[in-house]
Each structure stands twice: as structure tokens, then as C-alpha cells.
C-alpha atoms as one frame of an Amber mdcrd trajectory, in Angstrom:
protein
   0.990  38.609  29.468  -1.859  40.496  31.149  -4.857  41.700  29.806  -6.712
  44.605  30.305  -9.148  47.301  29.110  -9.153  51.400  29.491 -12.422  53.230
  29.088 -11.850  57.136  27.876 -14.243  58.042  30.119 -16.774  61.167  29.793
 -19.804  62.582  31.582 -21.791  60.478  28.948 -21.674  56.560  28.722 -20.902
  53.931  30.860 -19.695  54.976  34.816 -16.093  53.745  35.466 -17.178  51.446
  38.590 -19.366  50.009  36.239 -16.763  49.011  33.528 -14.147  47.861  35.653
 -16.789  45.965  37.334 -17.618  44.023  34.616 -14.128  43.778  33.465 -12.823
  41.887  36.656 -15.756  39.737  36.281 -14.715  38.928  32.622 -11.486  37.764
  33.751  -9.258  40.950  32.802  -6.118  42.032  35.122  -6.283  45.638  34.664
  -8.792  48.774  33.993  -7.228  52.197  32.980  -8.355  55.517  32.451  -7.156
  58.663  30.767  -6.864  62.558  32.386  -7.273  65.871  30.933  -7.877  68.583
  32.563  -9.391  70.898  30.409  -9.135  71.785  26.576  -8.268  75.473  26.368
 -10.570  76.451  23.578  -7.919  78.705  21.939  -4.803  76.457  21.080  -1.742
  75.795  19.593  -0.553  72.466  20.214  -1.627  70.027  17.336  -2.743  66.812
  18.288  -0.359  63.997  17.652  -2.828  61.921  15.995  -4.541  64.217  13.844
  -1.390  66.710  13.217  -3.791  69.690  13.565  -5.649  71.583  16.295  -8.709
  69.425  15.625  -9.187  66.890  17.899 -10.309  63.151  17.274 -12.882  62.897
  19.892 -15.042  65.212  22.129 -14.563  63.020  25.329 -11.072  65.317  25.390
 -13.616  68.324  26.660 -15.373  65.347  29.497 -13.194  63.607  30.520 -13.720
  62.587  34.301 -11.082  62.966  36.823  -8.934  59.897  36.894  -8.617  59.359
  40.500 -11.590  60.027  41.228 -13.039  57.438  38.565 -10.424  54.525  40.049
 -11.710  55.368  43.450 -15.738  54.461  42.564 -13.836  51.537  40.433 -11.911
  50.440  43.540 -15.180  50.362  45.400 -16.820  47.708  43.690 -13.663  45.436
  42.756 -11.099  43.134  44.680  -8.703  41.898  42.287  -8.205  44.298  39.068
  -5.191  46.513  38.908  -6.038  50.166  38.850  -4.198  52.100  36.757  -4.084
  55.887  34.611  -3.004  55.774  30.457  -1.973  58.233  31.044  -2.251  60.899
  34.029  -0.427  63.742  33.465   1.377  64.851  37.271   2.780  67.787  36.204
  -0.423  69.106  36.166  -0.903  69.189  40.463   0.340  70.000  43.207   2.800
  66.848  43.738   2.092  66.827  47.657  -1.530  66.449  47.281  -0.929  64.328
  44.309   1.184  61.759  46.285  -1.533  62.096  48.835  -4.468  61.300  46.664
  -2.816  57.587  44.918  -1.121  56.964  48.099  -5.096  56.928  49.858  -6.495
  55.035  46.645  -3.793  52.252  46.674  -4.351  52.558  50.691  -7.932  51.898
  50.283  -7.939  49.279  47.010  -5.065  47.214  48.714  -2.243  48.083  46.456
  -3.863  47.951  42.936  -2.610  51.126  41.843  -0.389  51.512  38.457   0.524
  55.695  37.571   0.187  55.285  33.780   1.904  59.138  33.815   2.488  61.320
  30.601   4.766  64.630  29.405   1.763  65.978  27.895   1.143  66.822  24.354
  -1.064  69.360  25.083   1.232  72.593  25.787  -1.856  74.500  25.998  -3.271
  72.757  28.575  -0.315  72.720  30.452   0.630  76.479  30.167  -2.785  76.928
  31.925  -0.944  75.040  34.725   1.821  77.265  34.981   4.599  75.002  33.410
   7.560  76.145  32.302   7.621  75.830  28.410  10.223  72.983  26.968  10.390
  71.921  30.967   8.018  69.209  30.974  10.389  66.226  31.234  12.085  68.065
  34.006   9.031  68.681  35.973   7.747  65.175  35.776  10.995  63.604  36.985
  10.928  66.394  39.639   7.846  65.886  40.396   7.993  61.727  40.414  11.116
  62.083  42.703   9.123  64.397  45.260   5.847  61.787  45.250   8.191  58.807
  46.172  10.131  60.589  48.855   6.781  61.165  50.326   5.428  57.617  49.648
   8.663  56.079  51.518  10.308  58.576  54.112   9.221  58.623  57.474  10.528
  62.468  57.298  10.210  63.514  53.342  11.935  66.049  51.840  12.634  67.432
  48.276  14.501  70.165  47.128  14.542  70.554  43.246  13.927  73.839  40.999
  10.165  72.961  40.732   9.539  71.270  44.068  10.916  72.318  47.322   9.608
  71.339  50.661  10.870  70.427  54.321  11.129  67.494  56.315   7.243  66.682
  56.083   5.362  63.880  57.787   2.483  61.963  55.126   0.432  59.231  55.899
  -0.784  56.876  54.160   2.424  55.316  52.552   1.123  52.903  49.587   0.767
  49.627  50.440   3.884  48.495  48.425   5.587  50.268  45.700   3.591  51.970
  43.055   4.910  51.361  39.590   5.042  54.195  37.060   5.119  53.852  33.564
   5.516  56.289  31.480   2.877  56.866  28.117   5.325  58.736  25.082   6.613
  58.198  21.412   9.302  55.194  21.889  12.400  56.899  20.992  15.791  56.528
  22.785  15.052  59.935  24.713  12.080  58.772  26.414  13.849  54.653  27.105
  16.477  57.075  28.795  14.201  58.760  30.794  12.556  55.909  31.826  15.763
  53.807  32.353  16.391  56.940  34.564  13.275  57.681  36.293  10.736  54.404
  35.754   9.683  51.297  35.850   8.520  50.527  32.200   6.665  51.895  28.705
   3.226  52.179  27.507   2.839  52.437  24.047   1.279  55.449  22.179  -1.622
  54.713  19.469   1.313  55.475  16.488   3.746  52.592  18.039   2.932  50.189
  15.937   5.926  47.799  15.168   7.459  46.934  18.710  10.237  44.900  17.813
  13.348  46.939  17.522  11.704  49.103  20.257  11.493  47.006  23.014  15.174
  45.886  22.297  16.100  49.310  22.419  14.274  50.010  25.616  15.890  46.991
  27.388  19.152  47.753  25.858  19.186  50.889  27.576  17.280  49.491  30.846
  20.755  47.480  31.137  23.266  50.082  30.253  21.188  51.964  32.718  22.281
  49.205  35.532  18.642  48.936  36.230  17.438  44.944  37.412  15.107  43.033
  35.750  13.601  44.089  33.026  11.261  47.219  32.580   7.095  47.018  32.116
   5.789  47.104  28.797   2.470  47.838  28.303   0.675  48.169  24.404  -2.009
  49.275  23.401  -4.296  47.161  21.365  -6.737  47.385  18.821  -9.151  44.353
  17.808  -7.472  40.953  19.348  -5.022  39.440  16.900  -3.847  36.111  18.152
  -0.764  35.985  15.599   0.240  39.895  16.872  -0.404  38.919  20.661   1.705
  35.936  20.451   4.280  37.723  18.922   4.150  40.739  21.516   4.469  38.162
  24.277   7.440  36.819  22.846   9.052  40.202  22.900   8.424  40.910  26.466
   5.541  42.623  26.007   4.346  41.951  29.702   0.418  43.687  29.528  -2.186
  44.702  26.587  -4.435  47.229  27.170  -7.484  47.009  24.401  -9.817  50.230
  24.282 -13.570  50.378  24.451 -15.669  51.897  22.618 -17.960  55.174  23.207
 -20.767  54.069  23.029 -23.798  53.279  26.104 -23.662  51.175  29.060 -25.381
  47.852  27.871 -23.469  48.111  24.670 -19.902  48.233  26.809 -20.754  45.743
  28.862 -21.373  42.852  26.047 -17.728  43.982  24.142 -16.175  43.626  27.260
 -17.796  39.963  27.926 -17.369  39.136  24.291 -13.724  40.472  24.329 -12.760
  38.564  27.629 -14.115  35.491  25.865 -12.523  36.169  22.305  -9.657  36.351
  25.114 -10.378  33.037  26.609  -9.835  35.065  30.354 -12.483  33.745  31.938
């Protein structure tokens, strides 16, 4: 089971390349980051953690652009996966998208993970232009379009969100990108990832995985898919009972969070979590 950390980053606190710096050097396998963005001030969508308009934490409002974050991260490691929990696609254009992780995982040697998300934030993704109620459409539109462009010498989509011609894009990613998607574990979304991904990553309110992950793989089979999918779960404090346990289910990565807090004090959790971890 892998190990690895994702920093909520802001215009405050640690850098990203920083973080993921230290992370690889602490022994982890993987350094995430989220993406909003932008908070429209009037809103309507409730937060799924606090129920309410009211959100938990002002990093919502700073948050840095995620591939721009992985690409200063990229920089300055060689081995740690690079990965998004969660990006939300639906949010670009999907040419320029499929551009913009195809150059990253170009450039980092394949270390690239799309952590991707519906979005809970309607508001936000009004501003965008999305249809409302068609998120789930989009994002399977809009995953379809990125790998045709990722794999076809000559890509082309045609779909009611995305629609272009035979197209020529270079750089292809250096091997497949996997895509997992971030959202409540219910049978809809194991469906739609049996259907359109390559694994689940927890939400902060999935907290007993058990009958979960059987349902997921369940469905992964009656789906006809191979192997079995990616699960990734977030993690509080480390629980050596609870980890155990999660690898037993299949759980195949944990992502722990770190805290907001500044640089020096990020660096020594991560070194003290990667040896609570015994990683090194």
C-alpha cells in the first residue's frame, strides 16, 4: 500500500516544490494537490462538509493552480507520483487540458495521476458555463475527448459537449495516465467509474470502507473491467490497526493531509510522519 501526502495549497505557507520535495526525501510515493478555481462570493451550493454556505477553510479562496504547482513539484523530484485530489476537468477547455498533463507527465517522466472530481461547488461551475445536473456527463465527455487526444495519432471526438476534428497533439503521455475519480462512494459513482475509470478516492465523510470497496469491485467485475480498480483513502493521524485493515481490503494508496501551517513547521510533520510511517 502506498503512501503519500496532499498539501491544500494557498498563496500563504509552504511552496508545493518544496513539500513534495521533502516528501520524496521522507520516503513517500505520492504528493497531491487540490483545484478550485474561484469561490463565487454569492452562492448556493452548501459545502458537503459543513452542510451550509460557510466554508471550512479560507485556502478555498487561494488555492494555487494544480498544474501549475505539480510542474515546480516535478522540477525538483525524480521518483514521487504527481497527482490532483481532486482537479475538477470540467472546468477547461479539454484540448488544452489534455495538453497541459500530457506536457507535465512528458516532462516528470510519467508521474502523473488525474485525481478528477464532479464538483460540489455548482456555483463555481455555473461560472464555467456548465450545464446544470450535467456534470457527470461532461466529465465522462470530457475524459473520453483527453484520451483520444493522449493516444490517436489523428484524434477526434464528437459528443454533445465536445466536438472536434481529426486533430494532431503532441506530446502523448509517456504511458497511460490513470484517473481516479474523488466522490461520495455510492453505487452511482462505482458505476461511473466501472464505466469511465481506473479507481476511487475517498471523500473526508467515507469513513467505514469495508462494504464499499466490495461494492466497488463487485461492480468493477460485472463491469467486465480487468484487474481490480485503484483505491485511494484519505487519512487522518496514522493508525496502524486502521492501515492494516485498509490494506487488507485492497486499499492500494493513503493519502494523509498536512497541515496549514508555515514552511519549517510542514517540513518536520512530514519527516516525523514518514518516520511514524517507517518509509524511509
Amino acid at each position: 500500500m502506498r503512501c503519500g501526502v496532499v498539501l491544500f495549497t494557498s498563496d500563504r505557507g509552504i511552496a508545493p516544490a518544496d513539500a513534495a520535495r521533502v516528501a520524496e526525501d521522507a520516503g513517500f510515493d505520492s504528493f497531491a494537490v487540490p483545484e478550485h478555481t474561484h469561490i463565487p462570493v454569492r452562492r448556493e451550493a452548501a459545502h458537503p462538509g459543513t452542510g451550509t454556505a460557510e466554508l471550512p477553510d479560507d485556502r478555498y479562496l487561494r488555492t494555487l493552480d494544480p498544474w501549475v504547482a505539480l510542474a515546480t513539484a516535478a522540477s525538483v523530484t525524480r521518483r514521487i507520483t504527481l497527482s490532483t485530489a481532486v482537479a475538477l476537468p470540467a472546468e477547461h477547455d479539454p484540448i488544452t487540458l489534455a495538453k497541459t498533463i500530457a506536457s507535465l507527465d512528458h516532462l516528470s517522466g510519467g508521474r502523473v495521476v488525474l485525481g478528477a472530481g464532479f464538483g460540489w461547488n455548482a456555483d463555481e461551475l455555473t461560472d464555467h458555463g456548465l450545464p446544470a445536473g450535467q456534470r457527470r456527463t461532461v466529465l465522462r465527455e470530457y475524459l473520453e475527448a483527453v484520451r483520444a487526444l493522449w493516444t490517436a495519432e489523428e484524434a477526434s471526438y464528437e459528443g454533445a459537449h465536445v466536438r472536434f476534428g481529426p486533430s494532431w497533439a503532441w506530446p502523448k503521455p509517456v504511458g497511460d495516465v490513470p484517473v481516479v475519480i474523488g466522490a461520495g462512494g455510492t453505487e452511482r459513482t462505482f458505476a461511473w467509474i466501472a464505466r469511465s475509470a481506473d479507481g476511487w478516492l475517498t471523500t473526508p465523510r467515507d469513513h467505514h470502507l469495508d462494504d464499499k470497496v466490495r461494492l466497488l469491485r463487485k461492480i468493477w467485475q460485472d463491469a467486465g473491467r480487468e484487474g481490480q480498480p485503484r483505491v485511494i483513502a484519505l487519512a487522518g493521524r496514522p493508525d496502524e490497526e486502521l492501515l492494516a485493515h485498509w490494506r487488507s481490503l485492497g486499499v492500494t494508496e493513503v493519502l494523509f493531509g498536512l497541515p496549514d501551517r508555515d514552511a519549517d513547521e510542514v517540513v518536520g510533520y512530514i519527516t516525523r510522519l514518514g518516520e511514524r510511517l517507517r518509509l524511509g
